[in-house]
Coordinates of C-alpha atoms in Angstrom, one line a residue:
Chain A
M956 CA -7.0 11.8 -18.5
S957 CA -5.1 8.0 -17.6
L958 CA -4.0 8.4 -14.1
S959 CA -5.4 9.8 -10.2
L960 CA -3.6 11.5 -8.2
Y961 CA -3.4 8.4 -6.2
D962 CA -1.4 6.5 -9.7
V963 CA 1.0 8.4 -9.8
T964 CA 2.0 9.1 -6.2
L965 CA 2.2 6.4 -4.0
P966 CA 2.5 3.2 -5.8
A967 CA 6.0 5.1 -7.4
F968 CA 6.9 5.5 -3.8
I969 CA 6.3 3.4 -2.4
R970 CA 8.6 1.0 -5.5
S971 CA 11.7 3.8 -4.9
F972 CA 11.7 3.2 -1.2
E973 CA 12.1 -0.9 -2.1
N974 CA 14.6 0.5 -4.3
L975 CA 16.1 2.8 -1.4
S976 CA 15.5 -0.1 1.0
A977 CA 18.2 -2.2 -1.3
I978 CA 21.2 0.4 -1.4
L979 CA 21.5 1.4 2.0
K980 CA 22.0 -2.9 2.6
K981 CA 24.5 -1.5 0.3
G982 CA 25.8 1.1 2.1
E983 CA 26.0 -0.8 4.9
A984 CA 27.3 -3.8 3.5
F985 CA 30.6 -1.3 1.8
A986 CA 30.8 0.2 5.9
D987 CA 31.0 -3.9 7.3
E988 CA 33.3 -4.8 4.2
K989 CA 35.6 -1.6 4.1
G990 CA 35.6 -1.7 8.4
L991 CA 33.5 1.6 9.7
E992 CA 31.8 2.5 11.8
H993 CA 28.9 3.0 10.2
K994 CA 28.7 6.1 11.5
T995 CA 30.8 7.1 8.8
L996 CA 28.3 6.5 6.0
L997 CA 25.0 7.7 8.6
E998 CA 26.3 11.3 9.4
A999 CA 28.1 11.6 6.2
R1000 CA 27.0 14.8 4.2
L1001 CA 27.7 16.3 1.0
I1002 CA 28.5 19.8 2.4
E1003 CA 28.6 20.4 6.4
D1004 CA 24.8 22.7 6.1
M1005 CA 22.9 19.9 4.2
G1006 CA 21.3 17.1 5.7
P1007 CA 23.4 13.9 6.7
L1008 CA 21.9 10.7 5.4
T1009 CA 19.9 10.1 7.8
A1010 CA 17.7 13.3 7.2
Q1011 CA 17.1 12.7 3.6
I1012 CA 15.0 9.3 4.5
Q1013 CA 13.4 11.0 7.1
R1014 CA 12.5 13.6 4.0
A1015 CA 11.9 11.2 1.5
S1016 CA 9.7 9.6 4.4
D1017 CA 8.0 12.1 5.7
T1018 CA 7.5 13.7 2.3
A1019 CA 5.5 10.6 0.4
K1020 CA 3.4 10.0 4.1
F1021 CA 2.2 13.9 3.7
V1022 CA 0.8 13.6 0.4
A1023 CA -2.0 10.0 2.1
V1024 CA -2.2 12.7 4.7
R1025 CA -2.5 15.7 3.0
V1026 CA -4.6 14.5 -0.6
A1027 CA -6.6 11.1 0.8
G1028 CA -7.1 12.3 3.9
I1029 CA -5.2 10.0 6.3
D1030 CA -4.6 10.9 10.3
N1031 CA -0.9 11.9 10.8
V1032 CA 1.1 9.1 12.3
P1033 CA 4.1 11.5 13.3
M1034 CA 7.5 10.2 13.0
A1035 CA 10.9 11.6 15.7
D1036 CA 13.4 11.4 13.2
E1037 CA 15.7 9.8 15.6
E1038 CA 17.2 6.8 13.8
V1039 CA 20.3 6.5 14.4
T1040 CA 21.1 3.1 13.1
F1041 CA 20.5 0.4 9.6
A1042 CA 17.8 -0.7 11.0
D1043 CA 16.0 2.4 12.5
L1044 CA 16.2 3.8 9.1
H1045 CA 14.8 0.0 7.6
A1046 CA 11.7 0.3 10.7
R1047 CA 10.9 4.1 9.2
I1048 CA 10.9 3.5 6.2
E1049 CA 9.4 -0.3 6.6
K1050 CA 6.7 1.6 8.9
T1051 CA 5.9 3.8 6.3
V1052 CA 5.9 1.7 3.7
E1053 CA 2.7 0.4 5.2
I1054 CA 1.3 3.8 5.8
L1055 CA 1.1 3.7 2.3
K1056 CA 0.3 1.0 0.9
A1057 CA -3.4 1.0 3.3
V1058 CA -3.9 3.9 1.1
E1059 CA -6.9 2.5 -0.8
A1060 CA -6.4 4.1 -4.2
S1061 CA -10.2 5.5 -4.4
A1062 CA -9.0 8.0 -0.9
M1063 CA -7.6 10.8 -3.1
D1064 CA -10.7 10.6 -6.5
G1065 CA -11.9 13.5 -6.2
K1066 CA -9.5 15.2 -4.8
D1067 CA -7.6 17.6 -7.6
E1068 CA -8.8 21.3 -6.7
I1069 CA -8.1 20.0 -2.4
E1070 CA -6.3 23.5 -1.1
V1071 CA -3.2 22.1 -0.2
V1072 CA -0.8 24.9 2.9
L1073 CA 2.3 23.8 3.5
K1074 CA 3.8 26.0 6.4
T1075 CA 7.2 27.9 4.3
G1076 CA 10.1 29.4 7.2
S1077 CA 7.9 32.8 6.1
G1078 CA 5.1 32.0 6.4
S1079 CA 2.6 29.6 4.1
K1080 CA 1.3 29.0 0.9
T1081 CA -1.4 27.2 -1.0
F1082 CA -1.6 25.1 -2.9
T1083 CA -4.5 22.5 -4.9
A1084 CA -4.1 19.1 -4.4
R1085 CA -2.4 18.1 -8.3
D1086 CA 0.3 21.4 -8.2
Y1087 CA 0.7 20.1 -5.0
V1088 CA 1.1 17.3 -5.9
L1089 CA 2.8 17.7 -9.6
G1090 CA 5.1 20.5 -8.8
F1091 CA 6.3 20.3 -5.1
A1092 CA 5.8 16.0 -3.8
I1093 CA 7.1 14.5 -6.8
P1094 CA 10.7 16.6 -7.6
N1095 CA 10.4 16.8 -3.2
F1096 CA 10.4 12.8 -2.7
Y1097 CA 13.9 12.0 -6.0
F1098 CA 15.2 14.4 -4.8
H1099 CA 15.4 13.7 -1.3
V1100 CA 16.2 9.6 -2.9
T1101 CA 18.9 10.9 -4.6
T1102 CA 20.6 12.9 -2.1
A1103 CA 21.0 9.7 -0.3
Y1104 CA 21.8 8.1 -2.5
A1105 CA 23.8 10.9 -4.0
I1106 CA 25.9 10.4 -0.4
L1107 CA 26.8 6.5 0.0
R1108 CA 28.3 6.8 -4.2
H1109 CA 29.9 10.1 -2.9
K1110 CA 31.2 8.1 0.2
G1111 CA 32.5 5.5 -2.3
V1112 CA 29.2 2.3 -2.1
P1113 CA 29.3 0.2 -5.1
I1114 CA 25.4 1.3 -6.5
G1115 CA 24.4 2.0 -9.9
K1116 CA 21.1 3.7 -11.3
M1117 CA 19.9 0.2 -11.7
D1118 CA 19.8 0.3 -8.0
Y1119 CA 18.4 3.4 -8.1
L1120 CA 15.5 3.5 -11.1
G1121 CA 15.4 -0.7 -9.3
S1122 CA 15.0 -3.5 -12.5
R1123 CA 11.7 -4.0 -12.5
Chain B
M739 CA -9.2 9.6 -13.3
S740 CA -7.6 13.4 -14.2
L741 CA -4.4 14.0 -15.1
S742 CA -2.4 12.4 -18.5
L743 CA 0.8 10.9 -19.0
Y744 CA 1.1 14.6 -20.6
D745 CA 0.2 16.4 -17.2
V746 CA 2.7 14.9 -15.8
T747 CA 5.1 14.9 -17.5
L748 CA 6.7 17.9 -19.4
P749 CA 5.8 20.9 -18.2
A750 CA 6.2 19.3 -15.2
F751 CA 10.5 19.2 -16.8
I752 CA 9.5 22.8 -18.6
R753 CA 9.4 24.6 -15.0
S754 CA 12.6 21.9 -13.8
F755 CA 14.2 23.8 -16.6
E756 CA 13.7 26.7 -15.0
N757 CA 14.9 25.9 -12.1
L758 CA 18.1 25.0 -12.9
S759 CA 18.9 26.9 -15.4
A760 CA 18.4 29.6 -12.5
I761 CA 20.7 27.3 -10.2
L762 CA 23.2 27.2 -12.0
K763 CA 23.1 30.9 -12.6
K764 CA 24.6 31.1 -9.2
G765 CA 27.2 28.0 -9.4
E766 CA 28.4 30.7 -12.9
A767 CA 28.3 33.7 -10.7
F768 CA 29.8 32.2 -7.2
A769 CA 32.1 30.3 -9.1
D770 CA 33.0 34.4 -10.9
E771 CA 33.2 36.0 -6.8
K772 CA 35.7 33.4 -5.4
G773 CA 37.9 33.2 -8.8
L774 CA 37.0 29.9 -9.4
E775 CA 37.5 28.9 -13.3
H776 CA 34.5 27.6 -14.5
K777 CA 35.5 24.2 -15.3
T778 CA 35.8 24.2 -11.4
L779 CA 31.8 23.4 -11.4
L780 CA 31.4 21.8 -14.1
E781 CA 33.5 19.5 -14.4
A782 CA 32.9 18.5 -11.0
R783 CA 31.6 15.5 -9.7
L784 CA 30.3 13.8 -6.9
I785 CA 33.6 10.4 -6.9
E786 CA 35.2 10.0 -10.2
D787 CA 32.9 7.2 -11.5
M788 CA 29.8 9.1 -11.8
G789 CA 29.2 11.9 -14.5
P790 CA 30.7 15.1 -13.4
L791 CA 27.9 18.6 -13.8
T792 CA 27.6 19.0 -17.7
A793 CA 26.4 15.7 -18.0
Q794 CA 24.1 15.4 -15.4
I795 CA 22.0 17.9 -17.7
Q796 CA 22.9 16.0 -21.4
R797 CA 20.6 13.7 -19.3
A798 CA 18.1 16.2 -17.7
S799 CA 17.6 17.4 -21.1
D800 CA 17.5 13.5 -23.1
T801 CA 15.4 11.7 -20.4
A802 CA 13.4 15.0 -20.8
K803 CA 13.5 15.1 -24.8
F804 CA 12.6 11.3 -24.8
V805 CA 9.4 11.3 -23.6
A806 CA 8.2 13.6 -26.1
V807 CA 10.0 11.3 -28.7
R808 CA 8.5 7.8 -27.7
V809 CA 5.2 9.1 -26.1
A810 CA 3.7 12.4 -28.0
G811 CA 6.0 11.0 -31.3
I812 CA 8.5 13.9 -32.5
D813 CA 10.6 13.0 -34.5
N814 CA 14.3 13.2 -32.7
V815 CA 16.4 15.3 -32.4
P816 CA 19.6 14.7 -32.0
M817 CA 22.1 16.8 -29.5
A818 CA 26.3 16.4 -29.0
D819 CA 26.7 15.7 -26.2
E820 CA 28.9 18.4 -26.2
E821 CA 28.3 21.4 -23.4
V822 CA 31.6 22.6 -22.2
T823 CA 30.3 26.5 -20.5
F824 CA 27.7 27.6 -18.2
A825 CA 26.6 28.8 -22.1
D826 CA 26.8 25.9 -23.2
L827 CA 24.4 24.0 -20.9
H828 CA 21.6 27.4 -20.4
A829 CA 21.5 26.5 -24.5
R830 CA 21.4 22.8 -24.8
I831 CA 18.1 23.6 -21.6
E832 CA 16.6 26.4 -24.1
K833 CA 17.0 23.8 -27.2
T834 CA 15.1 21.1 -25.1
V835 CA 12.4 23.4 -23.9
E836 CA 12.2 25.1 -26.7
I837 CA 11.2 21.2 -28.0
L838 CA 9.2 20.2 -25.1
K839 CA 6.7 24.0 -24.9
A840 CA 5.5 22.4 -29.0
V841 CA 4.2 19.4 -28.1
E842 CA 0.8 19.8 -28.1
A843 CA -0.7 17.7 -24.7
S844 CA -3.0 15.4 -26.9
A845 CA 0.0 13.8 -28.9
M846 CA 0.1 11.5 -25.5
D847 CA -3.5 10.8 -25.3
G848 CA -5.0 7.8 -25.7
K849 CA -0.2 6.6 -25.8
D850 CA -0.6 4.4 -22.4
E851 CA -0.6 1.1 -23.1
I852 CA 1.2 1.8 -26.5
E853 CA 5.0 -0.1 -26.4
V854 CA 8.5 1.6 -25.6
V855 CA 11.1 0.1 -25.8
L856 CA 15.1 1.5 -24.2
K857 CA 18.3 0.1 -24.4
T858 CA 20.7 -0.7 -21.9
G859 CA 23.4 -2.0 -21.2
S860 CA 22.3 -6.5 -21.4
G861 CA 19.9 -6.0 -23.5
S862 CA 16.3 -3.7 -23.9
K863 CA 13.3 -3.9 -21.3
T864 CA 10.0 -3.7 -23.0
F865 CA 7.4 -1.4 -21.0
T866 CA 4.1 0.0 -20.9
A867 CA 4.3 3.9 -22.1
R868 CA 2.7 4.5 -18.5
D869 CA 5.5 2.4 -16.1
Y870 CA 8.1 3.7 -18.6
V871 CA 6.9 7.9 -18.1
L872 CA 6.1 6.0 -14.4
G873 CA 8.5 4.7 -13.9
F874 CA 11.7 5.6 -15.0
A875 CA 11.5 9.2 -16.5
I876 CA 10.0 10.8 -13.9
P877 CA 12.3 9.2 -11.3
N878 CA 15.1 9.8 -14.3
F879 CA 14.2 13.6 -14.7
Y880 CA 14.4 14.4 -11.1
F881 CA 17.4 12.2 -10.5
H882 CA 19.9 14.3 -12.7
V883 CA 18.2 17.3 -12.5
T884 CA 19.4 16.6 -8.5
T885 CA 22.8 15.1 -9.1
A886 CA 23.5 18.7 -10.0
Y887 CA 21.9 20.3 -7.7
A888 CA 23.8 18.4 -5.3
I889 CA 27.5 18.7 -7.6
L890 CA 27.1 22.5 -6.9
R891 CA 25.7 22.4 -3.8
H892 CA 28.8 20.0 -2.2
K893 CA 31.1 23.5 -3.7
G894 CA 30.3 25.1 -2.5
V895 CA 26.9 27.0 -4.6
P896 CA 24.4 29.9 -1.6
I897 CA 21.3 27.3 -2.4
G898 CA 18.4 25.7 -1.3
K899 CA 15.6 23.5 -2.1
M900 CA 13.7 26.6 -2.5
D901 CA 16.0 27.1 -6.1
Y902 CA 15.4 22.9 -7.1
L903 CA 11.8 23.0 -6.5
G904 CA 10.6 27.2 -7.5
S905 CA 9.1 29.7 -5.8
R906 CA 6.1 30.4 -7.8

């Protein structure tokens, strides 16, 4: 046993948000270079009933923040999902990273078996914090970051796997 | 410290492969229902220079397998990336899951600081096993599973987040 719930979540999420921020900058630069309206990318979706780029950033933000709320026990900081520009998305990411950075690693110690209840469309689902982190939060976080990447890649933005993984 | 390198990788990957297998079955059923050739999905890409569905499964397989090779120290089992049908992809997933299930959790104990060297386009990159798992293997694994999902979703396959996360 060498890792804590904190180790496997918030530091990795912070790093991924830094990569995501750089990816969004490449998206914006691409739009400007091609003379595309920014909303061509910001409102882009892989299919009509899937969330657009803005929603993918919002859901990545919520997924990361709620690990801090549900496991570390910090007060929730509601965010209104009103982002419509690249600058708004960067502000959302910065605010989220600030929240994550303020969490002490020790705030998640000994929390593996606490109960985490998620509301679902059909009711609610109860996890231990450990199962919530490994089986829900981590895959869900990378789902939304990857989908943001996929939307931009699909639209022709010149990004590659190293942008997603980061080069450090 | 409540989690091991094993806890945060192979069991989660095995579960995700089970979800991925169910997603592929929904893709195949959709193609059959719509009278589409299977290759319309199997060879589908989000953009021309990105890997098709088959490659996403192959890379998810390799990413998971190489955690077992590089951290648990099992012998590599080369796989030739020759999958062209849904049945081939299911066989690839089954073979990968079999390899992962054969790894003893204890084989990854005490390995956090061992050196992991990845070949890259421009040379090589050296990680500790811990950084390799948290900063490379986990995000890369979910990248390819999500991209497989995204390709099928983009093509109209009726799948949702619960198919990706699993309902257990």
